[in-house]
Coordinates of C-alpha atoms in Angstrom, one line a residue:
M1 CA 113.5 98.6 70.1
K2 CA 115.0 96.8 73.1
A3 CA 116.1 93.2 73.5
I4 CA 116.6 91.0 76.5
V5 CA 119.2 88.5 75.5
N6 CA 121.1 85.6 77.1
A7 CA 117.9 84.6 78.8
K8 CA 115.9 81.6 80.0
V9 CA 112.6 82.9 78.7
V10 CA 109.5 81.6 80.5
L11 CA 106.6 81.0 78.1
P12 CA 103.1 79.8 79.1
D13 CA 104.0 76.2 78.4
R14 CA 107.8 75.9 78.4
V15 CA 111.1 77.6 79.0
C16 CA 113.4 78.6 76.2
N17 CA 116.8 78.1 77.7
D18 CA 118.5 80.1 74.9
G19 CA 115.9 82.8 74.5
M20 CA 115.2 86.4 74.0
V21 CA 112.5 89.0 74.3
L22 CA 112.0 92.0 72.0
M23 CA 110.0 95.0 73.1
E24 CA 109.0 98.4 71.7
D25 CA 106.8 101.3 72.9
G26 CA 106.0 99.4 76.1
K27 CA 104.8 96.3 74.3
I28 CA 106.2 92.8 73.7
L29 CA 107.1 92.2 70.1
Y30 CA 108.6 88.7 70.4
A31 CA 109.4 86.2 73.1
G32 CA 111.0 82.8 72.4
D33 CA 114.1 81.2 71.0
A34 CA 117.0 83.6 70.3
F35 CA 118.1 84.9 66.9
P36 CA 120.6 87.6 65.9
V37 CA 119.6 90.9 67.3
P38 CA 119.5 94.0 65.0
G39 CA 122.6 96.1 65.5
D40 CA 120.7 99.3 66.5
C41 CA 118.7 97.4 69.2
A42 CA 119.5 98.3 72.9
Q43 CA 120.2 95.1 74.8
I44 CA 119.7 93.9 78.4
D45 CA 121.9 91.0 79.2
A46 CA 120.0 88.6 81.5
Q47 CA 123.2 86.6 82.2
G48 CA 121.4 83.3 81.8
R49 CA 118.7 84.1 84.3
L50 CA 115.0 83.5 84.2
V51 CA 113.0 86.1 82.2
S52 CA 109.3 85.9 83.2
P53 CA 106.2 87.9 83.0
G54 CA 105.8 90.3 85.9
F55 CA 103.8 88.9 88.8
V56 CA 100.0 89.6 89.1
D57 CA 98.7 89.8 92.7
I58 CA 94.9 90.1 93.0
H59 CA 94.7 89.9 96.8
C60 CA 97.1 92.3 98.7
H61 CA 96.3 94.6 101.6
A62 CA 99.6 96.2 102.4
G63 CA 103.3 96.4 101.6
G64 CA 105.9 96.8 104.4
E65 CA 104.5 99.4 106.8
W66 CA 101.8 100.8 104.4
W67 CA 98.2 99.7 104.1
C68 CA 96.7 100.3 100.7
W69 CA 94.0 102.5 102.2
D70 CA 96.6 104.7 103.9
D71 CA 99.1 105.1 101.2
P72 CA 98.4 103.1 98.0
E73 CA 101.4 104.5 96.2
Q74 CA 104.0 103.4 98.8
M75 CA 102.3 100.1 99.3
A76 CA 102.3 99.3 95.6
R77 CA 106.0 100.4 95.3
V78 CA 107.0 97.8 97.9
H79 CA 105.4 95.1 95.8
L80 CA 106.8 96.6 92.5
E81 CA 110.2 96.1 94.0
G82 CA 109.2 92.5 94.6
G83 CA 108.3 91.9 91.0
T84 CA 104.6 92.6 91.1
T85 CA 103.8 94.6 88.0
S86 CA 100.0 94.3 88.3
L87 CA 98.3 94.7 91.6
D88 CA 94.8 94.8 93.1
C89 CA 94.7 96.8 96.3
T90 CA 92.6 94.8 98.8
I91 CA 90.4 96.8 101.2
S92 CA 89.4 95.3 104.5
P93 CA 86.1 96.2 106.2
N94 CA 87.8 97.2 109.5
I95 CA 88.2 100.8 108.3
G96 CA 84.5 101.3 108.2
D97 CA 82.1 102.6 105.5
S98 CA 83.7 106.1 105.3
G99 CA 87.1 104.6 105.3
I100 CA 86.2 102.3 102.4
M101 CA 84.8 105.2 100.4
K102 CA 87.9 107.3 101.0
A103 CA 90.2 104.3 100.2
I104 CA 88.4 103.7 96.9
A105 CA 88.9 107.4 96.0
D106 CA 92.6 107.4 96.9
I107 CA 93.3 104.2 95.0
R108 CA 91.5 105.5 92.0
T109 CA 93.6 108.6 92.0
A110 CA 96.9 106.7 92.3
M111 CA 95.8 104.5 89.4
A112 CA 94.9 107.5 87.2
E113 CA 98.2 109.2 88.0
K114 CA 100.1 105.9 87.5
R115 CA 101.7 106.2 91.0
P116 CA 103.7 104.0 90.8
G117 CA 102.1 102.4 87.7
N118 CA 101.3 98.8 88.8
I119 CA 97.9 99.3 90.5
M120 CA 95.3 97.7 88.3
G121 CA 92.2 97.8 90.4
I122 CA 90.5 97.2 93.8
H123 CA 89.5 94.1 95.7
L124 CA 86.9 94.5 98.3
E125 CA 87.4 91.6 100.8
G126 CA 84.1 91.9 102.5
P127 CA 82.3 93.2 104.5
Y128 CA 79.8 90.6 103.4
M129 CA 81.5 87.5 104.9
N130 CA 80.8 85.0 107.7
P131 CA 81.9 86.5 111.1
N132 CA 83.1 83.0 112.3
Y133 CA 86.1 83.1 109.9
G134 CA 89.1 85.3 109.4
G135 CA 90.7 88.4 110.7
F136 CA 88.7 91.6 111.4
R137 CA 85.6 89.4 111.6
E138 CA 83.8 91.8 114.0
Y139 CA 83.4 94.1 111.0
F140 CA 81.7 91.5 108.7
H141 CA 77.9 92.0 108.3
D142 CA 74.9 91.1 106.2
I143 CA 74.7 92.2 102.5
D144 CA 73.5 95.7 102.1
E145 CA 72.5 96.5 98.5
E146 CA 72.4 100.3 99.0
E147 CA 75.9 100.1 100.5
Y148 CA 77.6 98.0 97.8
K149 CA 76.0 100.1 95.0
R150 CA 77.6 103.2 96.6
Y151 CA 80.9 101.4 96.5
F152 CA 80.4 100.6 92.8
K153 CA 79.5 104.2 92.0
Q154 CA 82.6 105.5 94.0
A155 CA 84.9 103.1 92.2
A156 CA 83.7 104.0 88.7
G157 CA 84.8 100.6 87.3
T158 CA 88.0 100.1 89.3
I159 CA 86.7 97.3 91.5
R160 CA 87.9 94.1 89.9
L161 CA 87.2 91.6 92.7
I162 CA 84.9 91.3 95.6
T163 CA 84.7 88.5 98.2
V164 CA 81.4 87.3 99.6
A165 CA 80.2 84.3 101.8
P166 CA 77.6 82.4 99.8
E167 CA 75.5 81.5 102.8
L168 CA 74.5 85.1 103.5
A169 CA 71.0 86.2 102.5
N170 CA 70.9 87.9 99.1
S171 CA 74.3 86.6 98.1
E172 CA 73.1 85.5 94.7
K173 CA 71.6 89.0 94.0
L174 CA 75.0 90.6 94.9
I175 CA 76.9 88.1 92.7
K176 CA 74.7 88.8 89.7
D177 CA 74.9 92.6 90.3
C178 CA 78.7 92.3 90.4
V179 CA 78.9 90.3 87.2
A180 CA 76.7 92.9 85.5
E181 CA 79.3 95.5 86.5
G182 CA 82.2 93.4 85.2
I183 CA 83.4 92.6 88.7
T184 CA 84.9 89.1 89.4
V185 CA 83.2 87.5 92.5
A186 CA 85.2 85.4 94.9
I187 CA 83.6 83.2 97.6
G188 CA 85.3 82.9 100.9
H189 CA 85.4 83.4 104.7
S190 CA 82.6 81.0 104.6
E191 CA 81.0 77.8 105.9
A192 CA 78.7 77.4 103.0
S193 CA 77.3 74.0 102.2
P194 CA 78.1 72.4 98.9
E195 CA 74.7 73.4 97.6
Q196 CA 75.3 77.0 98.5
V197 CA 78.8 76.9 96.9
F198 CA 77.2 75.5 93.7
A199 CA 74.5 78.1 93.7
A200 CA 77.0 80.9 94.0
A201 CA 79.0 79.4 91.1
D202 CA 75.9 79.1 89.0
A203 CA 75.1 82.8 89.7
G204 CA 78.6 83.8 88.5
A205 CA 81.2 83.4 91.2
T206 CA 84.5 82.3 89.6
V207 CA 87.1 82.5 92.3
C208 CA 87.6 81.1 95.9
T209 CA 89.3 83.5 98.3
H210 CA 92.4 81.7 99.9
L211 CA 91.3 78.0 99.6
M212 CA 91.8 76.0 102.8
D213 CA 92.0 79.1 104.9
A214 CA 89.3 80.8 107.0
T215 CA 86.7 78.3 105.8
G216 CA 84.6 75.5 107.4
T217 CA 81.5 73.4 107.1
T218 CA 77.9 73.7 108.3
R219 CA 77.5 70.0 109.2
S220 CA 79.0 69.5 112.7
P221 CA 78.7 67.0 114.3
L222 CA 78.8 64.8 111.2
Y223 CA 75.2 63.7 110.6
T224 CA 76.1 60.1 109.5
G225 CA 77.9 59.2 112.7
G226 CA 81.5 59.6 111.7
T227 CA 81.9 59.5 107.9
K228 CA 83.6 62.6 106.4
D229 CA 81.3 65.2 104.8
M230 CA 82.2 67.6 102.0
S231 CA 83.4 70.9 103.3
F232 CA 83.3 74.3 101.6
D233 CA 86.8 73.8 100.2
E234 CA 86.1 70.4 98.7
A235 CA 82.9 71.8 97.1
V236 CA 84.9 74.6 95.6
M237 CA 87.4 72.1 94.2
L238 CA 84.6 70.1 92.6
R239 CA 83.5 73.0 90.5
D240 CA 85.6 73.2 87.3
D241 CA 84.5 76.9 86.8
V242 CA 86.0 78.2 90.1
M243 CA 89.6 79.2 90.4
C244 CA 91.4 78.8 93.8
E245 CA 93.6 81.3 95.5
I246 CA 96.4 79.9 97.6
I247 CA 98.5 81.7 100.2
N248 CA 101.6 79.5 99.9
D249 CA 103.8 80.7 102.7
S250 CA 107.2 79.0 103.3
M251 CA 106.1 77.4 106.6
G252 CA 102.9 75.9 105.3
I253 CA 100.9 77.8 107.9
H254 CA 98.0 79.1 105.6
V255 CA 98.0 75.9 103.5
R256 CA 100.1 72.8 104.4
K257 CA 102.8 72.1 101.9
L258 CA 101.5 68.7 101.0
M259 CA 98.0 70.2 100.7
T260 CA 99.3 72.5 98.0
Q261 CA 100.5 69.5 96.0
Y262 CA 97.1 67.8 96.6
I263 CA 95.3 70.9 95.3
K264 CA 97.4 71.0 92.2
K265 CA 96.5 67.4 91.5
A266 CA 92.8 67.8 92.4
V267 CA 92.0 71.0 90.5
G268 CA 94.8 71.3 87.8
L269 CA 97.3 73.9 87.2
D270 CA 95.0 76.3 85.4
R271 CA 92.7 76.9 88.4
I272 CA 95.4 77.9 90.9
I273 CA 96.0 81.5 91.7
A274 CA 99.0 82.6 93.9
V275 CA 98.2 85.5 96.2
T276 CA 100.1 87.2 99.0
D277 CA 97.2 88.4 101.2
A278 CA 100.0 90.7 102.4
C279 CA 99.4 92.9 105.5
T280 CA 101.7 95.3 107.2
G281 CA 104.9 93.9 108.8
S282 CA 108.6 94.1 108.5
L283 CA 110.1 92.7 105.3
D284 CA 112.1 90.0 107.0
D285 CA 112.6 86.3 106.4
M286 CA 109.4 85.2 108.1
D287 CA 106.7 85.5 105.5
I288 CA 103.7 85.0 107.7
N289 CA 102.1 87.7 109.8
M290 CA 101.2 87.4 113.5
L291 CA 99.2 90.1 115.4
D292 CA 98.6 89.5 119.1
G293 CA 99.1 85.8 118.6
A294 CA 96.7 85.5 115.7
L295 CA 97.5 84.8 112.1
I296 CA 96.7 88.0 110.0
G297 CA 97.6 87.3 106.3
S298 CA 101.3 87.3 105.3
K299 CA 104.2 89.6 104.8
M300 CA 105.1 88.1 101.4
R301 CA 105.8 89.7 98.1
M302 CA 105.1 87.6 95.0
F303 CA 108.7 86.6 94.5
Q304 CA 108.5 84.8 97.8
A305 CA 105.2 83.2 96.8
A306 CA 106.9 82.0 93.5
K307 CA 109.8 80.5 95.5
N308 CA 107.3 78.7 97.8
F309 CA 105.4 77.3 94.8
K310 CA 108.7 75.9 93.6
Y311 CA 109.7 74.2 96.8
N312 CA 106.3 73.5 98.5
T313 CA 104.4 72.5 95.5
L314 CA 107.2 71.3 93.3
L315 CA 106.3 73.4 90.2
E316 CA 108.5 74.0 87.2
P317 CA 109.3 77.6 86.2
W318 CA 106.6 77.8 83.5
E319 CA 104.1 76.4 86.0
V320 CA 105.2 78.9 88.6
S321 CA 104.6 81.7 86.0
R322 CA 101.2 80.3 85.3
V323 CA 100.0 80.4 88.9
C324 CA 101.8 83.7 89.8
S325 CA 101.0 85.7 86.6
L326 CA 98.7 84.3 83.9
N327 CA 96.0 82.7 86.1
P328 CA 95.5 85.7 88.3
A329 CA 95.4 87.9 85.3
R330 CA 92.7 85.6 83.8
A331 CA 90.7 85.7 87.0
V332 CA 90.2 89.5 86.8
H333 CA 90.0 89.8 83.0
L334 CA 93.5 91.3 82.6
D335 CA 95.0 88.4 80.6
R336 CA 94.8 90.3 77.2
E337 CA 97.1 92.9 78.7
V338 CA 99.4 91.1 81.1
G339 CA 100.3 87.7 82.6
S340 CA 102.5 86.1 79.9
L341 CA 105.3 87.0 77.5
E342 CA 103.3 87.1 74.3
P343 CA 103.3 89.7 71.4
G344 CA 101.0 92.6 72.0
K345 CA 100.9 92.4 75.8
R346 CA 102.5 95.0 78.0
A347 CA 106.2 94.6 78.5
N348 CA 105.9 93.9 82.2
I349 CA 108.9 91.6 82.8
I350 CA 111.0 90.4 85.6
I351 CA 114.6 89.0 85.6
T352 CA 115.3 86.6 88.5
D353 CA 117.6 83.8 89.5
D354 CA 116.2 80.2 89.7
D355 CA 114.9 80.9 93.2
Y356 CA 113.0 84.0 92.1
N357 CA 115.3 86.6 93.7
I358 CA 114.7 89.8 91.8
F359 CA 117.4 91.3 89.6
Q360 CA 115.4 93.6 87.3
V361 CA 111.8 94.7 87.1
I362 CA 110.6 96.2 83.8
L363 CA 107.3 98.0 83.7
D364 CA 105.9 98.9 80.3
G365 CA 109.3 98.4 78.7
E366 CA 111.2 100.6 81.2
T367 CA 113.5 99.3 83.9
V368 CA 112.1 100.4 87.3
V369 CA 114.1 98.1 89.6
S370 CA 117.7 97.0 89.1
K371 CA 119.8 95.2 91.6

């Protein structure tokens, strides 16, 4: 048995300022208020720092210089060092059909061999998205049932998330087929009308890919002579059954800082999912990613997203943990295993200062990063 002591333990609804965590055989036994530790228990002294569940990132293309389709192990290791203990590798359509098939196979192998142990699944961001919105748009195309069923077969249950634009023909068929496979469907890169958004949600879509980013509206110019119409994003927020990804960079480039506060008020804490949408780029202080003058995702790791939710969105530590760990785990049906410090869940834990700078990362009860 191991104990993390002298800790500010972050629970789903509060922080225990004098707290502790017990773990054994890679699982959490207890998390909450401190009590005397058994004498034979190995101890980790948190030195008064935050002890939180490891971050869960369901939308992440790359880490440092490595794309997930080139080297999923090295990419995932970069994010593990940033506190992400559960990761979906996001495949973009720019690598083509054969590239997607190979990437799925390589990521499956890394998962099976636990290299490095934090890859939990695959996210296909496209290719079934609106070519008017987002990076790599020249590779977006209409829905092809034969193609996506080949991806399903190649993945053998490892695809956890797929993004589709609801305005595309046969989108409802794709959504229902995904749900039947146990795959979470996100809608995004889209100018769908409210009616199309609602139809997608009725068919089973439960996530919006990066709300307020790479989206639009079909009604332009405004048909009523100047009054504001409902956009894709507002239609998403109106649906209580759709969770909303946010790329919360420090500069408010993807989503304006005040807009993140508005989203929290409009949809509620339980529907917000922090994602990095990380692409390749040097791990410097600038957490956005520019390529040939265009915005291409971010260079964030989840500890930076957590920091930005603290300062941009004014969240408390337990709220930061909710959007950076528990909510994304819920979105892809991993919340019985990870996402919160609760008995029976995997002992995936981070120790940070109050600004989410990483001091320790614990994966399945073993320290894998120590600074």
